[in-house]
Tab-separated table of C-alpha atoms and ligand atoms in Angstrom:
chain	number	residue	atom	x	y	z
O	177	MET	CA	6.629	-28.712	-5.283
O	178	SER	CA	5.405	-25.361	-3.982
O	179	PRO	CA	7.611	-22.628	-2.511
O	180	PRO	CA	7.766	-22.367	1.294
O	181	GLY	CA	6.311	-18.855	1.303
O	182	ARG	CA	2.657	-18.424	0.421
O	183	LEU	CA	0.935	-15.159	-0.394
O	184	THR	CA	-2.841	-15.430	-0.459
O	185	ILE	CA	-4.746	-12.631	-2.156
O	186	ASP	CA	-8.432	-12.488	-1.303
O	187	LEU	CA	-10.122	-10.957	-4.329
O	188	ASP	CA	-13.502	-10.839	-2.589
O	189	ALA	CA	-11.967	-8.774	0.213
O	190	LEU	CA	-10.377	-6.459	-2.357
O	191	ARG	CA	-13.741	-6.002	-4.082
O	192	ASP	CA	-15.579	-5.515	-0.774
O	193	ASN	CA	-13.020	-2.954	0.329
O	194	TRP	CA	-13.545	-0.896	-2.822
O	195	ARG	CA	-17.327	-1.102	-2.400
O	196	ARG	CA	-17.009	-0.093	1.248
O	197	LEU	CA	-14.950	2.957	0.274
O	198	ALA	CA	-17.310	3.805	-2.589
O	199	ARG	CA	-20.232	3.819	-0.118
O	200	GLU	CA	-18.225	6.043	2.212
O	201	THR	CA	-17.416	8.570	-0.521
O	202	ALA	CA	-20.783	8.604	-2.337
O	203	PRO	CA	-22.092	10.700	-4.005
O	204	ALA	CA	-18.457	11.402	-4.928
O	205	ALA	CA	-16.975	8.765	-7.231
O	206	CYS	CA	-14.358	6.383	-5.901
O	207	ALA	CA	-11.250	5.614	-7.941
O	208	ALA	CA	-8.570	3.008	-7.208
O	209	VAL	CA	-4.862	3.723	-6.854
O	210	ILE	CA	-3.028	0.744	-8.374
O	211	LYS	CA	0.523	2.103	-8.574
O	212	ALA	CA	3.583	0.018	-7.666
O	213	ASN	CA	2.147	-3.119	-9.287
O	214	GLY	CA	-1.143	-2.757	-7.436
O	215	TYR	CA	0.661	-2.251	-4.096
O	216	GLY	CA	2.630	-5.421	-4.764
O	217	LEU	CA	-0.324	-7.697	-5.522
O	218	GLY	CA	-0.181	-7.532	-9.327
O	219	VAL	CA	-1.528	-4.590	-11.288
O	220	GLU	CA	-3.541	-6.601	-13.830
O	221	LEU	CA	-5.181	-8.723	-11.140
O	222	VAL	CA	-6.115	-5.720	-9.015
O	223	ALA	CA	-7.260	-3.584	-11.962
O	224	VAL	CA	-9.556	-6.237	-13.405
O	225	THR	CA	-10.992	-7.221	-10.005
O	226	LEU	CA	-11.857	-3.613	-9.192
O	227	PHE	CA	-13.192	-2.868	-12.670
O	228	ASN	CA	-15.538	-5.831	-12.240
O	229	ALA	CA	-16.570	-4.386	-8.862
O	230	GLY	CA	-17.608	-1.170	-10.624
O	231	CYS	CA	-14.498	1.017	-10.469
O	232	ARG	CA	-13.943	3.078	-13.617
O	233	ILE	CA	-11.164	5.513	-12.676
O	234	PHE	CA	-7.630	4.340	-11.881
O	235	PHE	CA	-4.422	6.043	-10.824
O	236	VAL	CA	-0.917	4.735	-11.477
O	237	ALA	CA	2.401	6.394	-10.627
O	238	HIS	CA	4.408	5.909	-13.834
O	239	VAL	CA	3.422	6.010	-17.480
O	240	GLY	CA	4.746	2.455	-17.933
O	241	GLU	CA	2.386	1.213	-15.221
O	242	GLY	CA	-0.412	2.969	-17.058
O	243	VAL	CA	0.374	1.099	-20.273
O	244	ARG	CA	0.131	-2.208	-18.392
O	245	ALA	CA	-3.086	-1.173	-16.676
O	246	ARG	CA	-4.607	-0.081	-19.982
O	247	ALA	CA	-3.862	-3.445	-21.588
O	248	ALA	CA	-5.664	-5.185	-18.721
O	249	LEU	CA	-8.583	-2.771	-18.446
O	250	GLY	CA	-9.660	-2.063	-22.006
O	251	ARG	CA	-10.872	1.284	-23.270
O	252	GLU	CA	-13.704	2.077	-20.869
O	253	ALA	CA	-11.595	2.871	-17.790
O	254	ARG	CA	-9.950	6.260	-17.253
O	255	ILE	CA	-6.335	6.131	-16.143
O	256	PHE	CA	-4.414	9.036	-14.596
O	257	VAL	CA	-0.637	9.077	-14.141
O	258	LEU	CA	0.101	10.634	-10.746
O	259	ASN	CA	3.734	11.448	-11.430
O	260	GLY	CA	2.602	13.677	-14.262
O	261	PHE	CA	4.200	14.124	-17.655
O	262	GLU	CA	7.327	12.297	-16.625
O	263	ALA	CA	10.835	13.412	-17.398
O	264	GLY	CA	12.051	11.406	-20.375
O	265	ALA	CA	8.572	10.515	-21.644
O	266	GLU	CA	6.903	11.716	-24.857
O	267	VAL	CA	3.295	12.772	-25.483
O	268	GLY	CA	2.907	9.643	-27.592
O	269	ASP	CA	3.775	7.383	-24.636
O	270	TYR	CA	0.595	8.633	-22.960
O	271	ALA	CA	-1.566	9.103	-26.041
O	272	GLY	CA	-0.901	5.548	-27.242
O	273	ALA	CA	-2.674	4.149	-24.175
O	274	THR	CA	-5.009	7.128	-23.554
O	275	LEU	CA	-3.312	7.965	-20.254
O	276	ALA	CA	-3.881	11.334	-18.625
O	277	PRO	CA	-0.874	12.800	-16.805
O	278	VAL	CA	-1.636	14.798	-13.669
O	279	ILE	CA	0.489	17.771	-14.700
O	280	GLY	CA	2.406	19.334	-11.850
O	281	SER	CA	4.529	22.141	-13.243
O	282	ALA	CA	4.583	24.849	-15.903
O	283	ALA	CA	7.426	23.017	-17.659
O	284	GLU	CA	5.316	19.863	-17.963
O	285	LEU	CA	2.318	21.814	-19.183
O	286	ALA	CA	4.396	23.544	-21.856
O	287	ARG	CA	5.427	20.155	-23.268
O	288	TRP	CA	1.942	18.611	-23.086
O	289	ASP	CA	-0.671	18.671	-25.872
O	290	ARG	CA	-3.726	20.171	-24.160
O	291	ALA	CA	-6.062	18.640	-26.761
O	292	LEU	CA	-5.338	15.333	-24.974
O	293	PRO	CA	-6.711	14.484	-21.508
O	294	PHE	CA	-4.747	15.724	-18.510
O	295	GLY	CA	-5.206	16.619	-14.870
O	296	LEU	CA	-3.696	19.386	-12.741
O	297	HIS	CA	-1.841	18.780	-9.505
O	298	VAL	CA	-1.873	21.659	-7.047
O	299	ASP	CA	0.542	21.606	-4.159
O	300	THR	CA	-1.100	22.367	-0.815
O	301	GLY	CA	1.775	21.517	1.501
O	302	MET	CA	3.660	18.393	0.419
O	303	ASN	CA	6.217	20.394	-1.586
O	304	ARG	CA	6.795	17.434	-3.841
O	305	LEU	CA	4.731	17.727	-7.027
O	306	GLY	CA	2.231	20.281	-8.241
O	307	PHE	CA	1.669	23.947	-8.999
O	308	ALA	CA	1.837	26.424	-6.164
O	309	LEU	CA	-1.495	28.196	-5.655
O	310	GLY	CA	-0.046	31.417	-7.053
O	311	GLU	CA	0.996	29.659	-10.265
O	312	LEU	CA	-2.533	28.523	-11.112
O	313	ASP	CA	-3.749	30.347	-14.193
O	314	PRO	CA	-7.114	29.094	-15.465
O	315	ALA	CA	-6.716	31.020	-18.710
O	316	ARG	CA	-3.606	29.023	-19.605
O	317	MET	CA	-4.714	25.729	-18.046
O	318	GLY	CA	-8.151	25.209	-19.594
O	319	GLY	CA	-9.423	21.769	-20.467
O	320	ALA	CA	-8.192	19.924	-17.378
O	321	ALA	CA	-10.157	16.748	-16.624
O	322	LEU	CA	-9.202	16.756	-12.938
O	323	LEU	CA	-7.912	19.092	-10.255
O	324	MET	CA	-6.172	17.281	-7.438
O	325	SER	CA	-3.961	17.682	-4.410
O	326	HIS	CA	-2.598	15.252	-1.830
O	327	PHE	CA	-2.651	15.163	1.985
O	328	VAL	CA	0.583	15.262	3.953
O	329	SER	CA	-0.702	13.443	7.071
O	330	ALA	CA	-4.309	12.436	6.606
O	331	GLU	CA	-3.778	9.364	8.813
O	332	ASP	CA	-3.415	11.771	11.746
O	333	GLY	CA	-6.859	13.341	12.025
O	334	ASP	CA	-5.572	15.787	14.655
O	335	ASP	CA	-2.899	17.302	12.427
O	336	PRO	CA	-3.887	20.948	11.826
O	337	LEU	CA	-2.224	20.744	8.413
O	338	ASN	CA	-5.267	18.794	7.132
O	339	ALA	CA	-7.556	21.807	7.565
O	340	ARG	CA	-4.962	24.151	6.046
O	341	GLN	CA	-4.630	21.886	3.011
O	342	ILE	CA	-8.409	21.688	2.611
O	343	ALA	CA	-8.630	25.497	2.740
O	344	ALA	CA	-5.881	25.856	0.149
O	345	PHE	CA	-7.545	23.276	-2.073
O	346	GLU	CA	-10.840	25.166	-1.821
O	347	ARG	CA	-9.093	28.281	-3.142
O	348	ALA	CA	-7.661	26.317	-6.070
O	349	ARG	CA	-11.047	24.759	-6.785
O	350	ALA	CA	-12.721	28.148	-6.954
O	351	LEU	CA	-10.417	29.005	-9.870
O	352	PHE	CA	-11.570	25.953	-11.849
O	353	PRO	CA	-15.348	25.769	-11.578
O	354	GLY	CA	-16.765	22.651	-13.202
O	355	VAL	CA	-13.457	20.750	-13.155
O	356	PRO	CA	-13.805	17.523	-11.092
O	357	ALA	CA	-11.831	17.831	-7.860
O	358	SER	CA	-10.019	15.147	-5.866
O	359	LEU	CA	-8.166	15.377	-2.567
O	360	ALA	CA	-8.682	12.317	-0.360
O	361	ASN	CA	-6.441	9.251	-0.242
O	362	SER	CA	-7.483	6.279	1.957
O	363	SER	CA	-7.081	8.117	5.250
O	364	GLY	CA	-8.441	11.372	3.816
O	365	ILE	CA	-11.746	9.583	3.166
O	366	PHE	CA	-12.113	9.005	6.917
O	367	LEU	CA	-11.250	12.517	8.077
O	368	PRO	CA	-14.185	13.991	10.015
O	369	THR	CA	-14.523	16.756	7.434
O	370	GLY	CA	-14.907	14.109	4.704
O	371	PRO	CA	-13.236	16.092	1.922
O	372	HIS	CA	-14.438	13.764	-0.839
O	373	TYR	CA	-15.219	16.419	-3.486
O	374	ASP	CA	-15.941	14.689	-6.808
O	375	LEU	CA	-13.506	11.796	-6.634
O	376	ALA	CA	-11.654	9.931	-3.878
O	377	ARG	CA	-8.319	8.197	-4.536
O	378	PRO	CA	-7.820	5.318	-2.072
O	379	GLY	CA	-4.940	2.901	-2.424
O	380	TYR	CA	-3.738	1.325	0.825
O	381	ALA	CA	-7.204	0.717	2.322
O	382	LEU	CA	-8.232	-1.296	-0.740
O	383	TYR	CA	-5.526	-3.791	0.101
O	384	GLY	CA	-6.615	-4.070	3.743
O	385	GLY	CA	-4.372	-1.451	5.344
O	386	ASN	CA	-5.951	0.516	8.181
O	387	PRO	CA	-6.809	4.042	6.996
O	388	THR	CA	-7.655	5.015	10.592
O	389	PRO	CA	-4.548	4.131	12.643
O	390	GLY	CA	-5.292	3.739	16.331
O	391	ARG	CA	-8.927	2.934	15.629
O	392	GLU	CA	-10.506	-0.322	14.500
O	393	ASN	CA	-9.683	-1.145	10.890
O	394	PRO	CA	-12.841	-0.705	8.789
O	395	MET	CA	-11.291	-2.733	5.940
O	396	ARG	CA	-11.010	-6.486	5.381
O	397	ALA	CA	-7.584	-8.123	5.250
O	398	ALA	CA	-6.930	-8.834	1.571
O	399	VAL	CA	-3.391	-10.221	1.776
O	400	THR	CA	-2.023	-13.074	3.887
O	401	LEU	CA	1.636	-13.997	4.081
O	402	GLU	CA	2.575	-17.392	5.489
O	403	ILE	CA	6.072	-18.864	5.733
O	404	ALA	CA	6.967	-22.489	6.454
O	405	VAL	CA	9.225	-23.697	9.277
O	406	GLN	CA	12.364	-25.554	8.178
O	407	GLN	CA	13.679	-26.792	11.543
O	408	THR	CA	13.537	-26.234	15.298
O	409	ARG	CA	16.212	-26.311	18.026
O	410	TRP	CA	16.693	-25.602	21.736
O	411	ILE	CA	19.318	-23.132	22.879
O	412	GLU	CA	20.625	-22.365	26.369
O	413	PRO	CA	20.427	-19.066	28.294
O	414	GLY	CA	23.178	-16.700	27.119
O	415	GLU	CA	23.309	-18.111	23.575
O	416	THR	CA	22.437	-15.754	20.739
O	417	ALA	CA	20.428	-16.187	17.513
O	418	GLY	CA	21.234	-14.887	14.033
O	419	TYR	CA	23.898	-12.611	12.545
O	420	ASN	CA	26.051	-10.554	14.896
O	421	GLY	CA	24.391	-12.096	17.951
O	422	ARG	CA	21.985	-9.206	18.408
O	423	TRP	CA	19.441	-11.242	20.412
O	424	THR	CA	20.385	-13.235	23.512
O	425	ALA	CA	18.262	-15.993	25.049
O	426	ARG	CA	17.336	-15.178	28.677
O	427	ARG	CA	16.011	-18.691	29.327
O	428	ARG	CA	16.142	-22.076	27.620
O	429	THR	CA	14.534	-21.216	24.311
O	430	LYS	CA	13.103	-23.195	21.440
O	431	LEU	CA	13.742	-21.562	18.077
O	432	ALA	CA	12.063	-22.234	14.738
O	433	THR	CA	13.848	-21.269	11.522
O	434	LEU	CA	11.489	-19.940	8.830
O	435	LEU	CA	12.076	-20.034	5.072
O	436	ALA	CA	11.966	-16.334	4.074
O	437	GLY	CA	14.119	-13.281	4.654
O	438	TYR	CA	14.826	-9.774	3.467
O	439	ALA	CA	15.358	-10.995	-0.104
O	440	ASP	CA	11.647	-11.830	0.024
O	441	GLY	CA	10.858	-8.298	1.121
O	442	LEU	CA	10.629	-8.963	4.860
O	443	PRO	CA	11.741	-5.815	6.702
O	444	PHE	CA	15.392	-5.882	7.743
O	445	GLY	CA	14.304	-4.499	11.102
O	446	ALA	CA	11.807	-7.328	11.784
O	447	GLY	CA	13.278	-9.218	14.741
O	448	ALA	CA	13.774	-8.606	18.455
O	449	THR	CA	17.256	-7.631	19.605
O	450	ASP	CA	18.666	-7.152	23.086
O	451	ALA	CA	17.764	-3.478	22.573
O	452	GLY	CA	14.050	-4.036	22.049
O	453	PRO	CA	11.170	-6.171	20.829
O	454	GLY	CA	10.129	-6.859	17.253
O	455	PRO	CA	7.024	-8.247	15.553
O	456	GLU	CA	5.242	-11.482	16.352
O	457	VAL	CA	4.025	-14.083	13.884
O	458	ARG	CA	1.213	-16.570	14.527
O	459	ILE	CA	2.159	-20.238	14.646
O	460	ALA	CA	-0.439	-22.864	15.601
O	461	GLY	CA	-2.689	-20.195	17.081
O	462	ARG	CA	-0.040	-18.556	19.249
O	463	MET	CA	1.877	-15.301	18.730
O	464	CYS	CA	5.619	-16.017	18.554
O	465	PRO	CA	8.258	-13.252	18.495
O	466	LEU	CA	10.755	-13.043	15.650
O	467	VAL	CA	14.222	-12.898	17.187
O	468	GLY	CA	17.621	-11.773	15.944
O	469	ARG	CA	18.545	-10.088	12.692
O	470	MET	CA	16.598	-10.812	9.548
O	471	SER	CA	18.721	-12.947	7.198
O	472	MET	CA	18.548	-12.810	3.412
O	473	ASP	CA	16.538	-16.025	3.036
O	474	LEU	CA	15.633	-17.005	6.602
O	475	CYS	CA	14.357	-15.672	9.881
O	476	ILE	CA	13.958	-17.099	13.373
O	477	ALA	CA	10.974	-17.264	15.728
O	478	ASP	CA	10.857	-18.047	19.458
O	479	VAL	CA	8.442	-20.980	19.768
O	480	THR	CA	9.259	-21.969	23.351
O	481	TYR	CA	5.634	-21.885	24.461
O	482	LEU	CA	4.304	-24.072	21.662
O	483	PRO	CA	3.889	-27.787	22.376
O	484	ASP	CA	6.370	-29.975	20.463
O	485	SER	CA	3.538	-31.453	18.447
O	486	ALA	CA	2.425	-27.992	17.218
O	487	VAL	CA	5.540	-26.930	15.332
O	488	GLY	CA	7.941	-28.740	13.016
O	489	PRO	CA	9.162	-28.735	9.431
O	490	GLY	CA	6.378	-27.440	7.192
O	491	THR	CA	4.330	-25.726	9.926
O	492	ARG	CA	3.235	-22.353	8.568
O	493	ALA	CA	3.618	-19.038	10.366
O	494	GLU	CA	1.225	-16.180	9.563
O	495	PHE	CA	3.258	-12.964	9.250
O	496	PHE	CA	0.187	-10.881	8.472
O	497	GLY	CA	-3.326	-11.589	7.328
O	498	PRO	CA	-6.686	-12.174	8.993
O	499	THR	CA	-5.267	-12.704	12.499
O	500	VAL	CA	-2.081	-10.605	12.415
O	501	ALA	CA	-2.681	-7.014	11.286
O	502	LEU	CA	-0.426	-5.869	8.463
O	503	ASP	CA	-0.106	-2.473	10.155
O	504	THR	CA	0.997	-4.055	13.437
O	505	PHE	CA	3.531	-6.339	11.790
O	506	ALA	CA	4.947	-3.364	9.886
O	507	ALA	CA	5.037	-0.969	12.835
O	508	LYS	CA	6.777	-3.498	15.099
O	509	SER	CA	9.272	-4.073	12.274
O	510	GLY	CA	10.118	-0.379	12.129
O	511	THR	CA	8.337	0.294	8.843
O	512	ILE	CA	4.872	0.910	7.375
O	513	GLY	CA	2.434	-1.519	5.772
O	514	TYR	CA	2.713	0.330	2.451
O	515	SER	CA	6.401	-0.558	2.294
O	516	VAL	CA	5.781	-4.186	3.310
O	517	LEU	CA	3.163	-4.674	0.570
O	518	THR	CA	5.032	-2.941	-2.221
O	519	GLY	CA	8.223	-4.792	-1.279
O	520	LEU	CA	6.695	-8.294	-1.357
O	521	GLY	CA	9.193	-10.605	-2.968
O	522	ALA	CA	8.967	-12.685	-6.122
O	523	ARG	CA	9.670	-16.075	-4.527
O	524	TYR	CA	6.271	-16.633	-2.928
O	525	GLU	CA	3.603	-18.961	-4.219
O	526	ARG	CA	0.631	-16.739	-5.029
O	527	VAL	CA	-2.784	-18.145	-4.209
O	528	LEU	CA	-5.977	-16.368	-5.229
O	529	LEU	CA	-9.186	-16.629	-3.213
O	530	GLY	CA	-12.642	-15.694	-4.493
O	531	GLY	CA	-13.110	-13.376	-7.430
O	532	GLY	CA	-15.936	-15.453	-8.887
N	25	LIG	C1	-0.406	6.891	-3.419
N	25	LIG	C2	-1.311	8.031	-3.597
N	25	LIG	C3	-2.667	7.918	-3.262
N	25	LIG	C4	-3.225	6.737	-2.516
N	25	LIG	O1	-2.822	6.853	-1.168
N	25	LIG	P1	-3.218	5.780	-0.052
N	25	LIG	O2	-2.724	6.369	1.201
N	25	LIG	O3	-2.539	4.517	-0.435
N	25	LIG	O4	-4.695	5.644	-0.112
N	25	LIG	C5	-3.511	8.980	-3.576
N	25	LIG	N1	-3.019	10.094	-4.176
N	25	LIG	C6	-1.719	10.239	-4.493
N	25	LIG	C7	-1.246	11.504	-5.119
N	25	LIG	C8	-0.813	9.225	-4.200
N	25	LIG	O5	0.477	9.383	-4.490
């Protein structure tokens, strides 16, 4: 017996995506951001696949993720912890797995042992983590293995903040000659100014997300989510579907009930209501709108225009994958693809493709 939800992870696409980004950033090196359990796909799986593709530098968010990544990767890879020297952690938590925190405040630096590897995070506009430019003091911060900052809206190439952040980062970089510098996330890699410096830090694009919203996605889809139909029914005009009757049939409508819901990480906002449309899923080659509120374990699609023979118990609907863009599914559900991936539930069957 296999679960009714199937998540297919295409390891060849993951590998090709990293290689594509590495070509784009060369001669700068290309790291891989594998935080949040490898954006929901499994940190060990992603880390090993990308190491085998040639990646040698990895970024996680938390020290605990770094410990897991280290166990999977062996000694050769370098692993940075983006959240820095985390509150509540000890030097030994990092040293035990040779993890380098990206230090983001004077308080963190004071607690760190500078004989051990570390990076420096400089804040250029996010106001979240990192030293302000005026706090940078090369005399007291020597030995850093990395100088990095992070874009606020790199996915919007027209945002003037990008150029301001690049200028601020240049000033920080001038204070630390010879220290490898890193600024670009997935979208940053595709900015016209190409601020790759020594090391790029893509995450989302590796997993097939579009780093260039509004333009054609240069990446391959690496994740496919399919959910099986449990039953179908006809309803009459004026009847509603789902909790609180938020969606009303305007014509005789055939509904299909699908075996996954928000407990599986599907966005609560994924479903048309009388107030507006929602995302569409592909069933038997046709795009079918999700209708009504997302339930915990179920959701409902309008399959009126499918022939009876095309949909029944066990028919699979593609929520996103090769023919339904993750970014589109997410946007029409009122969220972002990052949140959809990192929220993927635990009840799916996980199928791996490629990786040989
Ligand atoms: C998550 C993260 C990245 C990767 O961003 P993507 O948009 O997923 O490519 C890079 N740098 C930092 C600091 C991050 O937090």
